């Protein structure tokens, strides 16, 4: 199985996809006139705006759900894996990927909002929704939905559960099977409560978890502050083959920096479009900007703190695929445990336990978000059925619980390879789709800018911009316009 998955990954994660992420990110940055730099103030403000919604969630809840799906394995274990396979220089390419990818994220999330729908009383949106309505390619949309459904319910849950099992075993000696049982019991309780319970759980848990982890990062880095310049030098020299130890690793640094950077931020994969489709906003560009802020938090902030801790403490190995180890400082240890060892080396008898518990909750919220993404794609596939049935959702929940348990007892190499395969397959479909749909996204950005300059709170009217297929917004604008008209008539009478 592992050999087959690795063989497939060789094709899916070809240099074309790796450089495609960077090239399209640069293209979108230029076309949006570097939206990721021009609207930082708006990003922060919009992230905390919005009230309750019966059909959707607030921008902050959508942000928390998205962060919940990224904070943890993506920017703790993912960073460690990038360093292990690509050397310290991979960190630099993660930064580049995050900066350029934030423009990509703006485009895909704006498209998500443009073409979102209301299904069974809930807002739904994401890659298959804008492929169907924007590109008018129903078959490709169905393929995207099926692919994402498989990835979110079968391939990615194992990565999260495996990371938790490894860290809990390292810190407390807890058997992986016991960890797996604990995960599925708690996970089952939440996911059977619906999207509102998932959003509320993420809204409460993610900020506290992230702040706790960041506080520990600050303590570790403060105690080793004098070493930060040398670590920065190590990262930059390793990224461009200027370091004698890591010379010749530039290709691996780029490949793994981009791959793990994308896994951390989700930009370009389409994985983060589904929570954003549920957000209640008055203009699609607003949620696009919120998601750019999410990329910054995830990769440029939390990933950097993780990388610095690992490199400063020296708790890492560098073992490129198919080659002899270049650095072997800590023996035969899985990369998922590097961060745990780094914190424990500075805060003995605290670090290992703290990271294990943190990762348990980080990965738990990630699994919650995976269920929501899978459910959204299932809703897309079943929306045309006249008779609604709840059994597909129940089957989905059971499958997610089984794959989570399976991942907790399997080796890390197998589950990461399967996760990478799913991520690459999703990316190919999504990147092509958003490239073909860039025009409506740019029109929406321009409309947002014009209204902001006029001192207005931007409101979206797709007909005014010549955008077709945005039925939800057409109806919403008509309702709002009619309400204003009736109010004005009452004032005049």
Coordinates of C-alpha atoms in Angstrom, one line a residue:
X1 CA 0.0 0.0 0.0
X2 CA 2.7 2.5 1.0
X3 CA 4.7 1.9 -2.2
X4 CA 1.6 2.4 -4.4
X5 CA 0.6 5.6 -2.6
X6 CA 4.2 7.0 -2.9
X7 CA 4.2 6.1 -6.6
X8 CA 1.0 8.0 -7.2
X9 CA 2.3 11.0 -5.1
X10 CA 5.3 11.1 -7.5
X11 CA 2.9 12.0 -10.3
X12 CA 0.4 14.1 -8.4
X13 CA 3.1 16.1 -6.6
X14 CA 5.2 16.7 -9.8
X15 CA 7.3 19.9 -10.0
X16 CA 4.4 21.3 -12.2
X17 CA 2.1 21.3 -9.2
X18 CA 4.8 22.6 -6.8
X19 CA 5.7 25.5 -9.0
X20 CA 2.1 26.0 -10.0
X21 CA 1.2 27.0 -6.5
X22 CA 4.0 29.6 -6.5
X23 CA 3.3 30.8 -10.1
X24 CA -0.4 31.2 -9.6
X25 CA 0.0 32.8 -6.2
X26 CA 2.3 35.4 -7.9
X27 CA -0.2 35.9 -10.7
X28 CA -3.1 36.4 -8.4
X29 CA -1.0 38.8 -6.3
X30 CA -0.3 40.9 -9.3
X31 CA -3.9 40.9 -10.6
X32 CA -5.2 41.9 -7.2
X33 CA -2.5 44.5 -6.8
X34 CA -1.2 42.5 -3.8
X35 CA -4.5 42.5 -1.9
X36 CA -2.7 40.7 0.9
X37 CA -0.8 43.9 1.7
X38 CA -3.4 46.6 0.9
X39 CA -6.2 45.6 3.2
X40 CA -4.5 44.4 6.4
X41 CA -6.6 46.8 8.5
X42 CA -9.8 45.5 6.9
X43 CA -8.8 41.9 7.4
X44 CA -8.5 42.3 11.2
X45 CA -11.7 44.4 11.5
X46 CA -13.8 42.1 9.4
X47 CA -12.6 38.9 11.3
X48 CA -14.5 40.1 14.3
X49 CA -17.6 41.5 12.7
X50 CA -21.1 39.9 12.3
X51 CA -23.8 38.7 14.5
X52 CA -25.7 35.4 14.8
X53 CA -27.2 33.9 11.7
X54 CA -29.9 31.2 11.5
X55 CA -28.7 29.9 8.1
X56 CA -25.0 30.4 8.6
X57 CA -22.2 31.3 10.9
X58 CA -20.4 34.6 11.7
X59 CA -17.1 35.6 10.0
X60 CA -15.3 34.9 13.3
X61 CA -16.8 31.4 13.6
X62 CA -15.8 30.7 10.0
X63 CA -12.3 31.9 10.8
X64 CA -12.2 29.8 13.9
X65 CA -13.4 26.7 12.0
X66 CA -10.8 27.3 9.3
X67 CA -8.0 27.9 11.9
X68 CA -9.2 24.8 13.8
X69 CA -8.6 22.8 10.6
X70 CA -5.1 24.1 10.2
X71 CA -3.7 24.9 13.6
X72 CA -2.1 21.7 14.9
X73 CA -0.9 19.0 12.6
X74 CA -0.4 21.5 9.7
X75 CA 1.8 24.0 11.5
X76 CA 3.3 21.9 14.2
X77 CA 3.8 18.4 12.8
X78 CA 3.8 19.7 9.2
X79 CA 6.6 22.2 9.9
X80 CA 8.7 19.4 11.5
X81 CA 8.2 17.1 8.5
X82 CA 9.2 19.9 6.1
X83 CA 12.5 20.4 8.1
X84 CA 13.1 16.7 8.3
X85 CA 12.7 16.1 4.5
X86 CA 13.8 19.5 3.1
X87 CA 16.2 20.9 5.7
X88 CA 15.9 24.3 7.4
X89 CA 15.6 26.0 4.1
X90 CA 12.1 24.6 3.7
X91 CA 10.9 27.1 6.3
X92 CA 11.8 30.0 3.9
X93 CA 9.7 28.4 1.1
X94 CA 6.8 27.9 3.5
X95 CA 6.9 31.7 4.1
X96 CA 6.9 32.4 0.3
X97 CA 4.1 30.0 -0.2
X98 CA 2.0 31.7 2.6
X99 CA 2.6 35.2 1.2
X100 CA 1.7 34.3 -2.4
X101 CA -0.9 31.8 -1.4
X102 CA -2.8 34.4 0.6
X103 CA -3.8 36.1 -2.7
X104 CA -4.9 32.6 -4.0
X105 CA -6.9 32.2 -0.9
X106 CA -8.6 35.5 -1.4
X107 CA -9.7 34.5 -4.9
X108 CA -11.0 31.1 -4.0
X109 CA -12.9 32.3 -0.9
X110 CA -14.4 35.3 -2.8
X111 CA -15.6 32.8 -5.4
X112 CA -17.0 30.6 -2.7
X113 CA -19.2 33.5 -1.4
X114 CA -20.2 34.6 -4.9
X115 CA -21.6 31.2 -5.8
X116 CA -22.8 29.9 -2.4
X117 CA -26.3 28.5 -1.9
X118 CA -28.9 27.9 0.8
X119 CA -29.6 24.2 1.1
X120 CA -32.0 22.8 3.7
X121 CA -31.9 26.1 5.6
X122 CA -28.1 26.3 5.7
X123 CA -25.5 28.2 3.7
X124 CA -23.3 26.0 1.6
X125 CA -20.4 26.9 -0.7
X126 CA -17.0 25.7 -1.9
X127 CA -15.1 24.3 -4.9
X128 CA -17.8 22.1 -6.5
X129 CA -20.4 24.9 -6.0
X130 CA -18.4 27.5 -7.9
X131 CA -17.3 25.0 -10.6
X132 CA -21.0 24.2 -11.3
X133 CA -22.4 27.7 -11.2
X134 CA -19.3 29.7 -12.4
X135 CA -17.9 27.3 -15.0
X136 CA -21.2 25.5 -15.8
X137 CA -19.3 22.1 -15.6
X138 CA -21.6 19.9 -13.6
X139 CA -19.6 16.7 -14.1
X140 CA -16.3 18.3 -13.0
X141 CA -18.2 19.7 -10.0
X142 CA -19.4 16.2 -9.1
X143 CA -15.9 14.9 -9.4
X144 CA -14.6 17.6 -7.1
X145 CA -17.3 16.9 -4.5
X146 CA -16.6 13.1 -4.6
X147 CA -12.8 13.7 -4.3
X148 CA -13.2 16.1 -1.4
X149 CA -15.6 13.8 0.3
X150 CA -13.1 10.9 0.1
X151 CA -10.2 13.1 1.3
X152 CA -12.1 14.6 4.3
X153 CA -13.7 11.4 5.5
X154 CA -11.0 8.8 4.6
X155 CA -7.5 10.3 3.9
X156 CA -6.9 13.3 6.1
X157 CA -8.5 12.2 9.4
X158 CA -5.8 9.5 9.8
X159 CA -3.0 12.2 9.8
X160 CA -4.6 14.0 12.7
X161 CA -5.3 10.9 14.8
X162 CA -1.8 9.5 14.1
X163 CA -0.2 12.7 15.3
X164 CA -2.2 12.7 18.5
X165 CA -1.4 9.0 19.1
X166 CA 2.3 9.5 18.7
X167 CA 2.5 12.6 21.0
X168 CA 0.3 11.0 23.7
X169 CA 2.4 7.8 23.6
X170 CA 5.6 9.8 23.8
X171 CA 4.4 12.0 26.7
X172 CA 2.3 9.7 28.8
X173 CA 3.0 6.2 27.4
X174 CA -0.7 6.0 26.4
X175 CA -1.3 3.1 23.9
X176 CA -2.4 4.4 20.4
X177 CA -5.5 2.2 20.6
X178 CA -6.7 3.9 23.8
X179 CA -6.0 7.3 22.2
X180 CA -8.0 6.3 19.1
X181 CA -11.0 5.2 21.3
X182 CA -10.9 8.6 23.2
X183 CA -10.9 10.5 19.9
X184 CA -13.9 8.8 18.4
X185 CA -16.0 9.0 21.5
X186 CA -15.6 12.7 21.8
X187 CA -15.8 13.3 18.1
X188 CA -19.0 11.3 17.8
X189 CA -20.7 13.4 20.5
X190 CA -19.9 16.7 18.6
X191 CA -20.5 15.7 15.0
X192 CA -23.9 14.2 15.7
X193 CA -24.9 17.7 17.0
X194 CA -24.7 19.4 13.6
X195 CA -22.8 22.3 12.1
X196 CA -23.9 24.8 14.8
X197 CA -22.3 22.7 17.5
X198 CA -19.2 22.3 15.4
X199 CA -18.9 26.1 14.9
X200 CA -19.6 26.9 18.5
X201 CA -17.0 24.3 19.7
X202 CA -14.4 25.7 17.3
X203 CA -15.2 29.3 18.3
X204 CA -14.6 28.5 22.0
X205 CA -11.6 26.0 21.7
X206 CA -9.4 27.4 19.0
X207 CA -8.6 30.9 20.5
X208 CA -7.7 29.4 23.9
X209 CA -5.6 26.6 22.3
X210 CA -3.8 28.9 19.9
X211 CA -3.0 31.5 22.7
X212 CA -1.7 28.8 25.0
X213 CA 0.6 27.4 22.3
X214 CA 1.8 30.9 21.3
X215 CA 2.6 31.7 24.9
X216 CA 4.8 28.6 25.2
X217 CA 6.5 29.5 22.0
X218 CA 7.2 33.0 23.3
X219 CA 8.7 31.6 26.5
X220 CA 11.0 29.1 24.6
X221 CA 12.1 31.7 22.1
X222 CA 12.7 34.4 24.8
X223 CA 15.0 32.0 26.7
X224 CA 16.9 31.5 23.5
X225 CA 16.6 35.0 22.0
X226 CA 20.3 35.4 21.3
X227 CA 20.2 32.4 18.9
X228 CA 17.4 33.8 16.7
X229 CA 19.8 35.6 14.2
X230 CA 21.8 32.5 13.6
X231 CA 18.6 30.5 13.0
X232 CA 17.5 33.1 10.5
X233 CA 20.8 32.8 8.8
X234 CA 20.5 29.0 8.7
X235 CA 17.1 29.2 7.1
X236 CA 18.1 31.7 4.4
X237 CA 21.4 30.0 3.5
X238 CA 19.8 26.6 3.4
X239 CA 17.1 27.8 1.2
X240 CA 19.5 28.8 -1.6
X241 CA 22.3 26.1 -1.3
X242 CA 24.6 28.6 0.5
X243 CA 25.1 26.4 3.6
X244 CA 27.8 23.7 3.4
X245 CA 25.8 21.2 5.5
X246 CA 22.6 21.5 3.4
X247 CA 24.1 22.2 0.0
X248 CA 22.2 20.5 -2.8
X249 CA 19.0 20.4 -0.9
X250 CA 17.4 23.5 -2.5
X251 CA 15.1 21.4 -4.7
X252 CA 13.9 19.4 -1.7
X253 CA 13.6 22.6 0.4
X254 CA 11.3 24.1 -2.2
X255 CA 9.2 21.0 -2.8
X256 CA 8.6 20.3 0.9
X257 CA 8.4 23.9 1.9
X258 CA 5.6 24.5 -0.7
X259 CA 3.9 21.2 0.1
X260 CA 3.8 21.7 3.9
X261 CA 3.1 25.4 3.5
X262 CA 0.0 24.6 1.5
X263 CA -1.0 21.9 4.0
X264 CA -0.7 24.5 6.8
X265 CA -2.6 27.3 5.1
X266 CA -4.9 25.4 2.8
X267 CA -4.5 28.1 0.1
X268 CA -5.2 26.8 -3.4
X269 CA -6.4 23.3 -2.3
X270 CA -10.0 24.3 -1.9
X271 CA -10.1 22.8 1.6
X272 CA -10.8 26.1 3.3
X273 CA -13.7 27.1 1.0
X274 CA -16.4 25.2 2.8
X275 CA -16.4 27.0 6.2
X276 CA -16.2 30.3 4.4
X277 CA -19.3 29.5 2.3
X278 CA -21.3 29.3 5.6
X279 CA -20.3 32.8 6.7
X280 CA -22.9 35.6 6.9
X281 CA -21.5 38.6 5.1
X282 CA -22.9 41.5 3.0
X283 CA -20.2 41.2 0.3
X284 CA -18.1 38.2 -0.9
X285 CA -14.8 40.2 -0.7
X286 CA -15.2 40.6 3.0
X287 CA -14.8 36.8 3.7
X288 CA -12.0 36.7 1.2
X289 CA -10.1 39.2 3.3
X290 CA -10.9 37.3 6.5
X291 CA -9.3 34.2 5.0
X292 CA -6.2 36.0 4.0
X293 CA -5.8 36.9 7.7
X294 CA -6.2 33.2 8.5
X295 CA -3.3 32.4 6.2
X296 CA -1.1 35.0 8.0
X297 CA -2.0 33.6 11.4
X298 CA -1.4 30.0 10.4
X299 CA 1.8 30.1 8.4
X300 CA 3.6 33.3 8.9
X301 CA 3.0 33.4 12.6
X302 CA 2.4 30.0 14.2
X303 CA 4.5 28.0 11.7
X304 CA 7.4 30.4 12.1
X305 CA 7.3 30.1 15.9
X306 CA 7.3 26.3 15.6
X307 CA 10.2 26.3 13.2
X308 CA 12.3 28.6 15.4
X309 CA 11.7 26.4 18.4
X310 CA 12.8 23.3 16.6
X311 CA 15.9 24.8 15.0
X312 CA 17.0 26.8 18.1
X313 CA 16.9 23.8 20.3
X314 CA 18.4 21.5 17.7
X315 CA 15.7 18.9 18.1
X316 CA 15.5 17.7 14.5
X317 CA 17.0 15.3 12.0
X318 CA 17.3 16.0 8.2
X319 CA 16.7 12.8 6.2
X320 CA 15.9 13.5 2.6
X321 CA 13.8 10.9 0.8
X322 CA 16.0 8.2 -0.9
X323 CA 19.2 9.6 0.6
X324 CA 21.4 9.1 3.7
X325 CA 20.7 11.3 6.7
X326 CA 22.4 14.6 6.6
X327 CA 21.7 15.5 10.2
X328 CA 20.9 13.0 12.9
X329 CA 20.7 14.7 16.3
X330 CA 17.9 12.9 18.1
X331 CA 18.0 9.3 16.8
X332 CA 15.1 7.4 15.3
X333 CA 12.2 9.8 16.1
X334 CA 9.2 10.6 14.0
X335 CA 9.1 14.3 12.8
X336 CA 5.7 14.7 14.5
X337 CA 7.5 14.6 17.9
X338 CA 10.2 17.2 17.1
X339 CA 8.2 20.2 18.5
X340 CA 7.4 18.2 21.6
X341 CA 11.1 17.5 22.2
X342 CA 12.0 21.1 21.5
X343 CA 9.6 22.5 24.2
X344 CA 10.6 19.7 26.7
X345 CA 14.3 20.5 26.3
X346 CA 13.7 24.1 27.5
X347 CA 10.8 23.3 29.9
X348 CA 11.5 19.8 31.3
X349 CA 8.6 17.8 32.6
X350 CA 6.2 20.3 31.1
X351 CA 6.8 20.5 27.4
X352 CA 6.0 17.0 26.4
X353 CA 2.7 16.8 28.3
X354 CA 1.7 20.3 27.2
X355 CA 2.3 19.6 23.5
X356 CA 0.5 16.3 23.7
X357 CA -2.6 17.8 25.3
X358 CA -2.5 20.8 23.0
X359 CA -2.2 18.6 19.9
X360 CA -5.1 16.5 21.1
X361 CA -7.4 19.5 21.1
X362 CA -5.9 21.0 18.0
X363 CA -6.4 17.8 16.0
X364 CA -9.8 17.3 17.5
X365 CA -11.0 20.6 16.2
X366 CA -9.4 19.7 12.8
X367 CA -11.4 16.5 12.7
X368 CA -14.6 18.5 13.4
X369 CA -13.9 20.7 10.5
X370 CA -13.2 17.7 8.2
X371 CA -16.6 16.4 9.0
X372 CA -18.2 19.8 8.1
X373 CA -16.3 19.9 4.8
X374 CA -17.3 16.4 4.0
X375 CA -21.0 17.1 4.9
X376 CA -21.0 20.2 2.7
X377 CA -19.8 18.1 -0.3
X378 CA -22.4 15.4 0.5
X379 CA -25.1 18.1 0.5
X380 CA -23.9 19.1 -2.9
X381 CA -24.2 15.6 -4.3
X382 CA -27.7 15.0 -2.7
X383 CA -29.3 18.4 -3.2
X384 CA -31.3 17.4 -6.3
X385 CA -33.0 14.5 -4.6
X386 CA -36.7 15.2 -4.0
X387 CA -36.9 12.9 -1.0
X388 CA -34.3 13.8 1.7
X389 CA -32.8 11.1 3.8
X390 CA -30.5 11.3 6.8
X391 CA -28.8 8.0 6.3
X392 CA -26.0 9.3 4.0
X393 CA -25.0 11.7 6.8
X394 CA -25.0 8.9 9.4
X395 CA -22.8 6.7 7.1
X396 CA -20.4 9.7 6.7
X397 CA -20.1 10.1 10.4
X398 CA -19.4 6.4 11.0
X399 CA -16.8 6.4 8.2
X400 CA -15.0 9.4 9.7
X401 CA -14.9 7.7 13.1
X402 CA -13.5 4.5 11.7
X403 CA -10.8 6.2 9.6
X404 CA -9.8 8.4 12.6
X405 CA -9.3 5.2 14.7
X406 CA -7.5 3.5 11.9
X407 CA -5.0 6.4 11.6
X408 CA -4.2 6.4 15.3
X409 CA -2.8 2.8 15.1
X410 CA -1.0 3.0 11.7
X411 CA 2.5 4.2 11.0
X412 CA 3.1 7.9 10.4
X413 CA 4.6 7.4 6.9
X414 CA 1.5 5.7 5.5
X415 CA -1.0 8.2 6.8
X416 CA 1.0 11.2 5.7
X417 CA 1.5 9.8 2.2
X418 CA -2.2 9.1 1.9
X419 CA -3.0 12.7 3.1
X420 CA -0.5 14.2 0.6
X421 CA -2.1 12.2 -2.2
X422 CA -5.6 13.6 -1.4
X423 CA -4.3 17.1 -1.0
X424 CA -2.5 17.1 -4.4
X425 CA -5.6 15.6 -6.2
X426 CA -7.8 18.3 -4.7
X427 CA -5.3 21.0 -5.7
X428 CA -5.2 20.1 -9.4
X429 CA -9.0 20.5 -9.7
X430 CA -9.3 23.7 -7.6
X431 CA -6.3 25.6 -9.1
X432 CA -7.6 25.1 -12.6
X433 CA -11.1 26.2 -11.6
X434 CA -10.1 29.4 -9.8
X435 CA -7.7 30.3 -12.7
X436 CA -10.7 30.1 -15.1
X437 CA -12.9 32.1 -12.7
X438 CA -10.5 34.9 -11.9
X439 CA -12.5 37.6 -13.8
X440 CA -15.6 37.5 -11.5
X441 CA -13.4 37.5 -8.4
X442 CA -11.5 40.6 -9.6
X443 CA -14.8 42.4 -10.4
X444 CA -16.0 41.7 -6.9
X445 CA -12.7 43.1 -5.4
X446 CA -13.0 46.2 -7.5
X447 CA -16.6 46.7 -6.5
X448 CA -15.6 46.3 -2.8
X449 CA -12.9 49.0 -3.3
X450 CA -15.3 51.4 -5.0
X451 CA -17.9 51.2 -2.3
X452 CA -15.3 51.5 0.4
X453 CA -13.9 54.7 -1.2
X454 CA -17.4 56.1 -1.3
X455 CA -17.7 55.6 2.4
X456 CA -20.3 52.8 2.2
X457 CA -20.5 49.4 3.9
X458 CA -20.1 47.2 0.7
X459 CA -23.2 45.3 -0.4
X460 CA -23.1 42.8 -3.2
X461 CA -25.3 43.1 -6.3
X462 CA -24.2 40.4 -8.9
X463 CA -26.4 41.8 -11.7
X464 CA -24.6 45.2 -11.5
X465 CA -21.3 43.4 -12.1
X466 CA -22.6 41.2 -14.9
X467 CA -22.0 38.0 -12.8
X468 CA -24.4 35.1 -13.6
X469 CA -25.1 32.1 -11.5
X470 CA -25.1 33.9 -8.1
X471 CA -28.8 33.2 -7.4
X472 CA -28.5 33.5 -3.7
X473 CA -27.1 37.0 -3.9
X474 CA -29.7 38.0 -6.5
X475 CA -32.5 37.0 -4.2
X476 CA -30.8 38.6 -1.2
X477 CA -30.2 41.9 -2.9
X478 CA -33.8 42.0 -4.2
X479 CA -35.2 41.3 -0.7
X480 CA -33.0 44.0 0.8
X481 CA -33.9 46.5 -2.0
X482 CA -37.6 45.8 -1.5
X483 CA -37.3 46.3 2.3
X484 CA -35.6 49.6 1.8
X485 CA -38.2 50.6 -0.8
X486 CA -41.1 49.8 1.6
X487 CA -39.4 51.6 4.4
X488 CA -39.0 54.8 2.3
X489 CA -42.7 54.6 1.2
X490 CA -43.8 54.4 4.8
X491 CA -41.7 57.4 5.7
X492 CA -43.3 59.4 2.8
X493 CA -46.8 58.4 3.7

